[in-house]
Short mmCIF file of C-alpha atoms and ligand atoms in Angstrom, two decimals:
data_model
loop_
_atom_site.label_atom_id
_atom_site.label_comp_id
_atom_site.label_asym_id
_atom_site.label_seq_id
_atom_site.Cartn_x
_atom_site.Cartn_y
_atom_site.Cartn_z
CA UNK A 180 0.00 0.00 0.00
CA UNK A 181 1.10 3.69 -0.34
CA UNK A 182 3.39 2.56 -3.71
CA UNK A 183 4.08 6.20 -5.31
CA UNK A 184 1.85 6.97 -8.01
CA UNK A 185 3.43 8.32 -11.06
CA UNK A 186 0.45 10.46 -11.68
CA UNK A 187 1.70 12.99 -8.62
CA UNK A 188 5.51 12.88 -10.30
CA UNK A 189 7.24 12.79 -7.12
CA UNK A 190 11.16 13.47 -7.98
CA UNK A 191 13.89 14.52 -5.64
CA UNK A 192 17.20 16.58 -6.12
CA UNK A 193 20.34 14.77 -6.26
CA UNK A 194 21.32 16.94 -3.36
CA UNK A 195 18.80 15.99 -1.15
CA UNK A 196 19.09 12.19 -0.53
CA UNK A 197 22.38 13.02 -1.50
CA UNK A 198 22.96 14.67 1.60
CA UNK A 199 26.05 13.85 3.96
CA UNK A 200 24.83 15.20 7.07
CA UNK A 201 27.24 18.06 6.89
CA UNK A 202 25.97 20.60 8.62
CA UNK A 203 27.73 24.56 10.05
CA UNK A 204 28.99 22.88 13.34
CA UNK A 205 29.95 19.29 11.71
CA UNK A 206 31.33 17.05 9.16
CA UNK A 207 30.02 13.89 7.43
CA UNK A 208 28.05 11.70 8.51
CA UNK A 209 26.84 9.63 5.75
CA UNK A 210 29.46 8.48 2.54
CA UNK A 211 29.14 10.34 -1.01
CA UNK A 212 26.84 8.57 -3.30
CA UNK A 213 27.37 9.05 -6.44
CA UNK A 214 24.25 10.28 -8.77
CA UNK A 215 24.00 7.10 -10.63
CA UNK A 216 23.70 5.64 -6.69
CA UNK A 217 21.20 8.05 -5.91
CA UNK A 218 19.15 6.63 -8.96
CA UNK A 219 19.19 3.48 -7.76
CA UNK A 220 17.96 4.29 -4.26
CA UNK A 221 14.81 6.82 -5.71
CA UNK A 222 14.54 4.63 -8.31
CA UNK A 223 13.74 1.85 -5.76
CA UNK A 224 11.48 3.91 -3.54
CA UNK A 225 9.43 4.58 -6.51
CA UNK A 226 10.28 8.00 -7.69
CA UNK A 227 9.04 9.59 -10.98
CA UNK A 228 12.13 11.31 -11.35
CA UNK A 229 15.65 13.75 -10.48
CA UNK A 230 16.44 17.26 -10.55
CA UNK A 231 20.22 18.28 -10.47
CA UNK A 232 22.36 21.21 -10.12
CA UNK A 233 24.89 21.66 -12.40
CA UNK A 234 27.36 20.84 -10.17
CA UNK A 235 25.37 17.81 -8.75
CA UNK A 236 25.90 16.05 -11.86
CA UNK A 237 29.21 17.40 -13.03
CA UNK A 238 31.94 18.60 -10.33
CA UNK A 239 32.84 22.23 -11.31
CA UNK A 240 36.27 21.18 -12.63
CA UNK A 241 35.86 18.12 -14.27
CA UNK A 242 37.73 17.56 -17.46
CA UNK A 243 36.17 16.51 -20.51
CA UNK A 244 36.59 12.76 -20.11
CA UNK A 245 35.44 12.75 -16.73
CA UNK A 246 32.30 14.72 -17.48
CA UNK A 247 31.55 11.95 -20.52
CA UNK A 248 31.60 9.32 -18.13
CA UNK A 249 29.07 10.72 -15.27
CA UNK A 250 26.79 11.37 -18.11
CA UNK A 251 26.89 7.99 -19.68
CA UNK A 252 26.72 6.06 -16.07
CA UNK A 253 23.82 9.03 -15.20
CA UNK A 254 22.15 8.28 -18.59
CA UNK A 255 22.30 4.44 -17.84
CA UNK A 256 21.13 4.51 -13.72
CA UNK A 257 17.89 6.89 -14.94
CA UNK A 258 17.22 4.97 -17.25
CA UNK A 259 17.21 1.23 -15.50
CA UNK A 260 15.01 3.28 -12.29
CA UNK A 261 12.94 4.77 -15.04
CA UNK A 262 13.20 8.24 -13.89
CA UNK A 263 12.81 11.64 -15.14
CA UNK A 264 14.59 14.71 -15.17
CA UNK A 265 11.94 17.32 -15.11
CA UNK A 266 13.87 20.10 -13.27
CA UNK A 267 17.54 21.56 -13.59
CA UNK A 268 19.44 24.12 -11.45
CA UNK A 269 22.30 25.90 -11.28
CA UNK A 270 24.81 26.09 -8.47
CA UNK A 271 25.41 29.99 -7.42
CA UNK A 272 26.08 29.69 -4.25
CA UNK A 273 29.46 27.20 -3.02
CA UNK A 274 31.84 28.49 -5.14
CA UNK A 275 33.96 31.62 -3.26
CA UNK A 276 33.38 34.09 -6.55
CA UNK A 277 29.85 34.19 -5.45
CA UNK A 278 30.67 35.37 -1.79
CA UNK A 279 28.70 38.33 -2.41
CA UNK A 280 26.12 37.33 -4.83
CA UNK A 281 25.78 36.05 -8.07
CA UNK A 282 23.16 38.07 -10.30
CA UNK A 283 23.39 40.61 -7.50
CA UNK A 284 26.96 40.66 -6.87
CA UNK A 285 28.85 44.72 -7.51
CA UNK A 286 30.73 43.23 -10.01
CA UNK A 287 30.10 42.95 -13.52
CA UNK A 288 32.32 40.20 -14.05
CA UNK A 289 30.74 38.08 -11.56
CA UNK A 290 27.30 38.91 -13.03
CA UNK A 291 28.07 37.75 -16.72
CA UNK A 292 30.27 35.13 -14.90
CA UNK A 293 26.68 33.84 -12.94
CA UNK A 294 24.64 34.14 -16.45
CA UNK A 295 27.14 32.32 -18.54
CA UNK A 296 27.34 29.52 -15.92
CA UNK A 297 23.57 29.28 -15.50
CA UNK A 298 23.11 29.15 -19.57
CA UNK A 299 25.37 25.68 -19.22
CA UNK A 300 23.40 24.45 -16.71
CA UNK A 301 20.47 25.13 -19.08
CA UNK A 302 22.64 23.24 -21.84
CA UNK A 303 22.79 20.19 -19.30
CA UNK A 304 19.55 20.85 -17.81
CA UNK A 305 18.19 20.09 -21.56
CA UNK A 306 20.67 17.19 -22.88
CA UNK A 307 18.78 15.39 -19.73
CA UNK A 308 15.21 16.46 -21.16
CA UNK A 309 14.26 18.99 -18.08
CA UNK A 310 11.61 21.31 -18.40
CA UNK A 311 11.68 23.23 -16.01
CA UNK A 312 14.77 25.64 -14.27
CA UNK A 313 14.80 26.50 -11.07
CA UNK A 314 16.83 29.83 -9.73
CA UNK A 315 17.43 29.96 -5.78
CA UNK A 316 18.77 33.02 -4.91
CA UNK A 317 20.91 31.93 -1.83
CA UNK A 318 23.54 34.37 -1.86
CA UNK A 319 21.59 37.17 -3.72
CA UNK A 320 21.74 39.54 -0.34
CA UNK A 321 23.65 41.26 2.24
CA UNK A 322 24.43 40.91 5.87
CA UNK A 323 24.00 44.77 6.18
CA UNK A 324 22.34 47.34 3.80
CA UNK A 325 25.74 49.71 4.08
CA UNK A 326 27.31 46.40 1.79
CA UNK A 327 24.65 46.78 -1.08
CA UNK A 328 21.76 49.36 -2.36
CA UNK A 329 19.14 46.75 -2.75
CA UNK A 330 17.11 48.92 -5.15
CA UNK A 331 20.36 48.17 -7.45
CA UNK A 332 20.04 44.56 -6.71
CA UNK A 333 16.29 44.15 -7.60
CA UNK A 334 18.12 45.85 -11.23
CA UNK A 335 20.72 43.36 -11.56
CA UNK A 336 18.42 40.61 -10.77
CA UNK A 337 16.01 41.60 -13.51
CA UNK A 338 18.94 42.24 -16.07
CA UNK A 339 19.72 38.52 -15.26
CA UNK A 340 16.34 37.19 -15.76
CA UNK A 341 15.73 38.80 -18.67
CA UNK A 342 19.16 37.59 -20.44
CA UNK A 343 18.29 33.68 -19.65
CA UNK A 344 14.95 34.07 -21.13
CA UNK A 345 16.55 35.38 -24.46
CA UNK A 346 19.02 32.35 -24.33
CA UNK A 347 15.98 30.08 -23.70
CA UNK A 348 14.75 31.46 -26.66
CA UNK A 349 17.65 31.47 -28.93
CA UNK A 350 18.18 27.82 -28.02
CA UNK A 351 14.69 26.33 -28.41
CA UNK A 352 14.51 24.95 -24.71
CA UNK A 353 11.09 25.67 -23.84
CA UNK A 354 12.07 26.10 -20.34
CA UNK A 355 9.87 27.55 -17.61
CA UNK A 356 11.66 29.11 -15.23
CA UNK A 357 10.76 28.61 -11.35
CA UNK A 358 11.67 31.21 -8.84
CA UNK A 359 12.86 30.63 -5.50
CA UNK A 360 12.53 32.49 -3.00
CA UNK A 361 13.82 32.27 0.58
CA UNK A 362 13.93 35.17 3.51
CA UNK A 363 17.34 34.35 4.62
CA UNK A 364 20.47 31.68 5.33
CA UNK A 365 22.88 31.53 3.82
CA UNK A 366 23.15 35.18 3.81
CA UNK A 367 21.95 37.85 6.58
CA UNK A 368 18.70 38.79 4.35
CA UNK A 369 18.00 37.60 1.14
CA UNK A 370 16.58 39.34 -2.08
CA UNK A 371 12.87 38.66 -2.91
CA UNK A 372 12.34 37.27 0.82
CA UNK A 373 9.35 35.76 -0.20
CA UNK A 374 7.00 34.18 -3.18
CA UNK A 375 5.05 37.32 -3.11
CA UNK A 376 7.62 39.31 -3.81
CA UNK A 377 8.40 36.81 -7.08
CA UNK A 378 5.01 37.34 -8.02
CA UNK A 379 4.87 40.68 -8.48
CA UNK A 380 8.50 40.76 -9.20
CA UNK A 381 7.70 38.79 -12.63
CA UNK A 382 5.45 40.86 -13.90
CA UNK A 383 8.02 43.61 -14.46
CA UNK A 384 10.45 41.17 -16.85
CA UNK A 385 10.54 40.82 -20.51
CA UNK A 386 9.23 37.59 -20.60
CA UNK A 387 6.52 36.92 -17.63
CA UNK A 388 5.20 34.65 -19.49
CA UNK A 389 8.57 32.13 -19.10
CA UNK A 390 8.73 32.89 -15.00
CA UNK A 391 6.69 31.26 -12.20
CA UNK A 392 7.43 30.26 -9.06
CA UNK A 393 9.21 27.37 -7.22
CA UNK A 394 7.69 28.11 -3.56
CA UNK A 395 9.68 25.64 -0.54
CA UNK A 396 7.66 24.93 2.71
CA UNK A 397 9.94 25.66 4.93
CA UNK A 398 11.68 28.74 3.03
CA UNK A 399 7.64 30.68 4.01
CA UNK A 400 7.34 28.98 7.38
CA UNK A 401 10.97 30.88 8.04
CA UNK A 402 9.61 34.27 7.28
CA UNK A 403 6.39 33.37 9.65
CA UNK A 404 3.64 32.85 6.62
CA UNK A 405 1.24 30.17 6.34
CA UNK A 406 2.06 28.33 3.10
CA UNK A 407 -1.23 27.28 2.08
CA UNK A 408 -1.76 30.86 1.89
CA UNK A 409 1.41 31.52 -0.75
CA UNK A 410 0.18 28.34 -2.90
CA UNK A 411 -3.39 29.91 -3.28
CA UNK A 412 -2.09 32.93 -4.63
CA UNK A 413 0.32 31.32 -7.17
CA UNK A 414 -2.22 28.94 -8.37
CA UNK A 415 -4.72 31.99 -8.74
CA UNK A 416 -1.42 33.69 -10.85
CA UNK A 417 -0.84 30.19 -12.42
CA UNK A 418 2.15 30.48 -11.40
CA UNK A 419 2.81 27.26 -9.71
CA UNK A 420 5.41 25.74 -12.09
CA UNK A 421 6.96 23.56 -9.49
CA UNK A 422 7.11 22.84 -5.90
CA UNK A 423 9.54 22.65 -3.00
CA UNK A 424 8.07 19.83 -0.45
CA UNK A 425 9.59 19.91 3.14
CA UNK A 426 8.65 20.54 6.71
CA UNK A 427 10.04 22.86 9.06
CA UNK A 428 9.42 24.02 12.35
CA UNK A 429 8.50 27.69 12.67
CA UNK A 430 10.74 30.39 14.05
CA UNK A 431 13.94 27.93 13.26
CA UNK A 432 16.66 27.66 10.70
CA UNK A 433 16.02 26.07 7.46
CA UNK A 434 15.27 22.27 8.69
CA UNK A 435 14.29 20.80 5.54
CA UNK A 436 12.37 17.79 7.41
CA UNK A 437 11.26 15.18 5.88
CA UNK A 438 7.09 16.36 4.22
CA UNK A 439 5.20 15.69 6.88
CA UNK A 440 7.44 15.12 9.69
CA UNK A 441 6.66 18.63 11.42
CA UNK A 442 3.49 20.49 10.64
CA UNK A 443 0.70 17.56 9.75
CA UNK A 444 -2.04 19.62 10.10
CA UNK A 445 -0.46 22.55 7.49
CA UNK A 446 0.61 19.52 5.22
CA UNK A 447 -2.65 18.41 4.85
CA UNK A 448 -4.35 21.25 4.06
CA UNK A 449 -1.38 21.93 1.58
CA UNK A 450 -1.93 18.62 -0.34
CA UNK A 451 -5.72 18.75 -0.35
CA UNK A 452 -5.24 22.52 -2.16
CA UNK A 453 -2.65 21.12 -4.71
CA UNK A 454 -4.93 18.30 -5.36
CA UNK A 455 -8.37 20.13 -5.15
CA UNK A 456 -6.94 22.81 -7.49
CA UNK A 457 -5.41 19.94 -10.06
CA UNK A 458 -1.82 20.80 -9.75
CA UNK A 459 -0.05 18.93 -12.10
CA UNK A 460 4.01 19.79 -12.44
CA UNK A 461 6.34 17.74 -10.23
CA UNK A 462 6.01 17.44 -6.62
CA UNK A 463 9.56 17.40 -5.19
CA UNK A 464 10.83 17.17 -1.66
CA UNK A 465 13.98 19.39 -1.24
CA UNK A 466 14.56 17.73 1.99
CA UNK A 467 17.31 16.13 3.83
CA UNK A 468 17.43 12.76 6.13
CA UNK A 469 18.34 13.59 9.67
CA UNK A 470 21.97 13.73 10.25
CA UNK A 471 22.05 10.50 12.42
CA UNK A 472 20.20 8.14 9.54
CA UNK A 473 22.37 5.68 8.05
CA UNK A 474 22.38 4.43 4.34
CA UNK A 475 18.96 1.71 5.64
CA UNK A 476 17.54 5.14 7.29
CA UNK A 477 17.79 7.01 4.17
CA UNK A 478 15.15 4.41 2.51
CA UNK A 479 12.72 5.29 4.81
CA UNK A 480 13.10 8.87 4.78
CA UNK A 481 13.23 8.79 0.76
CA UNK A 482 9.63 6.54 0.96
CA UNK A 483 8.28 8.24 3.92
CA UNK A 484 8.10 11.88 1.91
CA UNK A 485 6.02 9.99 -0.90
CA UNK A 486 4.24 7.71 1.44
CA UNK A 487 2.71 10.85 3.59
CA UNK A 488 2.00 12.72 0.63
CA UNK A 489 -0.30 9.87 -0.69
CA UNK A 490 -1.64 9.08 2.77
CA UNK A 491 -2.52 13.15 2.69
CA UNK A 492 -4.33 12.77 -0.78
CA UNK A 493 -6.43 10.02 0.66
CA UNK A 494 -7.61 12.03 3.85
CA UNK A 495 -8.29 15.27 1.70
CA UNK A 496 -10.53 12.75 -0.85
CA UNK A 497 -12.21 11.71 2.55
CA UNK A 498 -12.50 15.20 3.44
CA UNK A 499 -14.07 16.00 0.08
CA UNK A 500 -16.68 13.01 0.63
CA UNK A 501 -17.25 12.63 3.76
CA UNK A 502 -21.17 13.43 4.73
CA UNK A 503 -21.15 14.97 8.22
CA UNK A 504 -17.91 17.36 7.20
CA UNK A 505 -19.62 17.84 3.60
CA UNK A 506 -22.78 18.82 5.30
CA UNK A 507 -21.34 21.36 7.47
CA UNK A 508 -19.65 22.94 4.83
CA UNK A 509 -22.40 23.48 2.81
CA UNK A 510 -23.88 24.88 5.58
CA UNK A 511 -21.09 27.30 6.33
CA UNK A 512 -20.95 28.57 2.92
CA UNK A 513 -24.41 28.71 2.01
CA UNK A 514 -25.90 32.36 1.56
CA UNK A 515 -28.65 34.41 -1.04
CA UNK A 516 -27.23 33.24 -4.41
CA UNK A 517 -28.94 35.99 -6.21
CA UNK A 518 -26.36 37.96 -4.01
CA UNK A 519 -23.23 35.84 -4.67
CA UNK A 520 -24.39 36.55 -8.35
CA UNK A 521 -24.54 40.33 -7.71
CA UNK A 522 -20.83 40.67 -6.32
CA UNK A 523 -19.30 37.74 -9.17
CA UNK A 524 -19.67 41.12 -11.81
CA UNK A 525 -18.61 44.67 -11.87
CA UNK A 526 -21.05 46.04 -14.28
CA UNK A 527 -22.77 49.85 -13.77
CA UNK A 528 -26.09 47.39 -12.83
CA UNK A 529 -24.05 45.71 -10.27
CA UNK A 530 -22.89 48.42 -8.19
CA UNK A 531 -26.20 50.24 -8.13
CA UNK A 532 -27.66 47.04 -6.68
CA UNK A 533 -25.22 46.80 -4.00
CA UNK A 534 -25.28 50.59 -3.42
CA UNK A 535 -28.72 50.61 -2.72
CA UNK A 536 -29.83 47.07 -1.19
CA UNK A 537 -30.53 47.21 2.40
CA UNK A 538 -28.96 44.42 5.13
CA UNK A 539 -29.43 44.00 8.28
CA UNK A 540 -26.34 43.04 9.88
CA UNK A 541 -27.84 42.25 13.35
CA UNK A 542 -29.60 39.55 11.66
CA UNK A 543 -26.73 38.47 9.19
CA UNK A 544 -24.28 38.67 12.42
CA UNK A 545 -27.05 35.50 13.37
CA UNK A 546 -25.42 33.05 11.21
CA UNK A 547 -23.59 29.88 12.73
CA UNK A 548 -20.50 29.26 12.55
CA UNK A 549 -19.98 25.80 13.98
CA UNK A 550 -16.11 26.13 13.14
CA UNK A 551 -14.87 24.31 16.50
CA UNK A 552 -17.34 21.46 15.37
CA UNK A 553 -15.69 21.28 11.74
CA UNK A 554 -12.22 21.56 12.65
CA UNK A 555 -12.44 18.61 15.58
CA UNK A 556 -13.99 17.10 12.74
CA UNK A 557 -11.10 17.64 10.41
CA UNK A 558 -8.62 16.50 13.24
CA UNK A 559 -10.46 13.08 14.23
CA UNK A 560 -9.96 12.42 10.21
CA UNK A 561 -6.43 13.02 10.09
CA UNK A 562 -5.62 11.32 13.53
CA UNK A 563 -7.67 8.41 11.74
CA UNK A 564 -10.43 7.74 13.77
CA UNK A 565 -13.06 8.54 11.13
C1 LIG B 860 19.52 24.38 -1.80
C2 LIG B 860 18.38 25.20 -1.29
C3 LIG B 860 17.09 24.77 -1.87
C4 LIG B 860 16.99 25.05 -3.34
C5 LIG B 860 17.94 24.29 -4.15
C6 LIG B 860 17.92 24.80 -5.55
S1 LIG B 860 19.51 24.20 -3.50
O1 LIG B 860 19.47 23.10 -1.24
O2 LIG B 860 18.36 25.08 0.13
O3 LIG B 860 16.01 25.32 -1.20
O4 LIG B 860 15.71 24.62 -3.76
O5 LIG B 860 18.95 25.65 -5.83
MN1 LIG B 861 14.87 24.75 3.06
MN1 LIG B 862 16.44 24.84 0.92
MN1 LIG B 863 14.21 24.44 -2.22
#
């Protein structure tokens, strides 16, 4: 029970169960696997597919010859698992040129430097069949406002943007192009904090039509939102053109929990929207195993992120169907449809209606509200007792 269904195309980034359990205040605790490993292990869990950074795939300075041979033992592992690359990335944040930024660093060299490397990754990125690019921002801010006028930045990041969607173009990719955004770590404060700030931010490029957003749980629960929230208001922008699935307590650093492991109740409402709403690009879990889980350990934590996500879908299709919860609902939202049908348009005819129809709120302020009952309700089905 619980096998992953390819219909939700569930993939996860090399880097993720790829993960050595380094960490600020430690060194390894897992050995390197090597992509083609990595395969085999997603491949097993029953994965749809991987994403990569660049340098995921290909170390930064391999030769030629070495660079042949990852991509014909990467070509072979995807395709005896079966998997996908839907997603590429590019890597603008290890190497020590991109101390201060990449897109947003002061110098120009660094800035071409950033687009040239990010229109390879796109090469790769394509030679693999991906889709879709994502750009995280992680060093695109400062640790203090005297270091950088962030009016520039929000410049330099748009001159960026707009030069990969003419390369997308030139080459024929097709790519959509997923934003990132996180509030802070690695640096002090980051650029576009939020997916909000994406959203609008789009609108002002050459291309919107290329950019969406790649929202991460735990990159919103950092900043204090509720990520249900951000997802509603990209799939109203259709604008969801990937996802970011994690967990994360709030008020911490960035966790990246296994999905599920922290916030249940958030995760389910987060699935049932995706669902509900028919969102259809690739789910992945940028997530990490905890830094005591061995190789065996990394199994579960590879299955478990697919496992609750299907476990969720069921209880929000049980939510959607079942009678007492259903009946309540309809209850809650019920109200004068001539009304509803009043506010849905805009027209001169409209607004003299509501301008001169007369309520009386003591008696709309009668309405119930049973929201205790429904959310018990809503808890007793996701602690499995209905
Ligand atoms: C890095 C970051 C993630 C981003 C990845 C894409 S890399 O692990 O923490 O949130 O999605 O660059
Ligand atoms: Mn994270
Ligand atoms: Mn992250
Ligand atoms: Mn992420």
């Amino acid at each position: 029970t619980w096998k992953p269904n390819p219909k939700y195309k569930f993939t996860f980034g090399l880097w993720t169960v790829g993960n050595v359990g380094r960490d600020p205040f430690g060194l390894p605790t897992r050995p390197d696997l090597s992509p083609a490993q990595i395969c085999d292990l997603v491949g097993e869990a029953g994965a749809y597919g991987v994403n990569f950074h660049d340098n995921d795939l290909i170390p930064i300075d391999a030769t030629a010859a070495e660079t042949a041979e990852i991509k014909r033992d990467f070509t072979a592992a995807l395709k005896r698992n079966k998997l996908k690359v839907p997603m590429a990335t590019v890597n603008l944040f290890t190497e020590a040129v991109f101390k201060d930024g990449a897109f947003t660093s002061h110098d120009p060299a660094v800035r071409a430097y950033a687009v040239q490397k990010t229109f390879r990754a796109m090469d790769l990125g394509a030679e693999f069949g991906a889709k879709i690019f994502v750009l995280w921002g992680g060093r695109e801010g400062a640790e203090s406002d005297a270091h950088k006028d962030p009016y520039i930045a929000i410049q330099h990041t748009r001159q960026a943007f707009n030069l990969l969607a003419a390369y997308n173009i030139e080459k024929g990719y097709g790519y959509k192009f997923a934003l990132e955004a996180k509030p802070n770590e690695p640096r002090g404060h980051i650029y576009n904090a939020v997916t909000g700030s994406y959203l609008a931010f789009i609108q002002t490029l050459e291309h919107p039509e290329m950019f969406g957003v790649n929202p991460e749980v735990a990159h919103e629960h950092m900043a204090g939102l509720n990520f249900v929230h951000q997802i509603a208001a990209a799939l109203d922008a259709k604008k969801l053109f990937h996802i970011d699935l994690n967990d994360q307590e709030f008020g911490r650093y960035d966790q990246d929990f296994r999905f599920g492991s922290a916030n249940l109740k958030h995760c389910f409402h987060l699935v049932k929207i995706l669902e509900d709403y028919k969102y259809n690009a690739p789910r992945s879990f940028d997530c990490h195993a905890y830094r005591a889980s061995d190789f065996e350990d990394l199994k579960w934590f590879a299955s478990g992120n697919m496992r609750t996500y299907e476990i969720l879908a069921d209880k929000a299709q049980r939510w959607n169907t079942d009678k007492d919860i259903q009946a309540l609902v309809k209850k809650i939202t019920a109200g004068d449809e001539k009304i509803a049908k009043l506010l849905k348009s805009s027209s001169k005819a409209s607004v003299k209606s509501i301008a001169e129809a007369s309520f009386d709120r003591h008696e709309l302020a009668n309405k119930r509200l049973p929201y205790e009952q429904l959310d018990q309700l809503t808890m007793e089905l996701l602690m499995g007792v209905r």
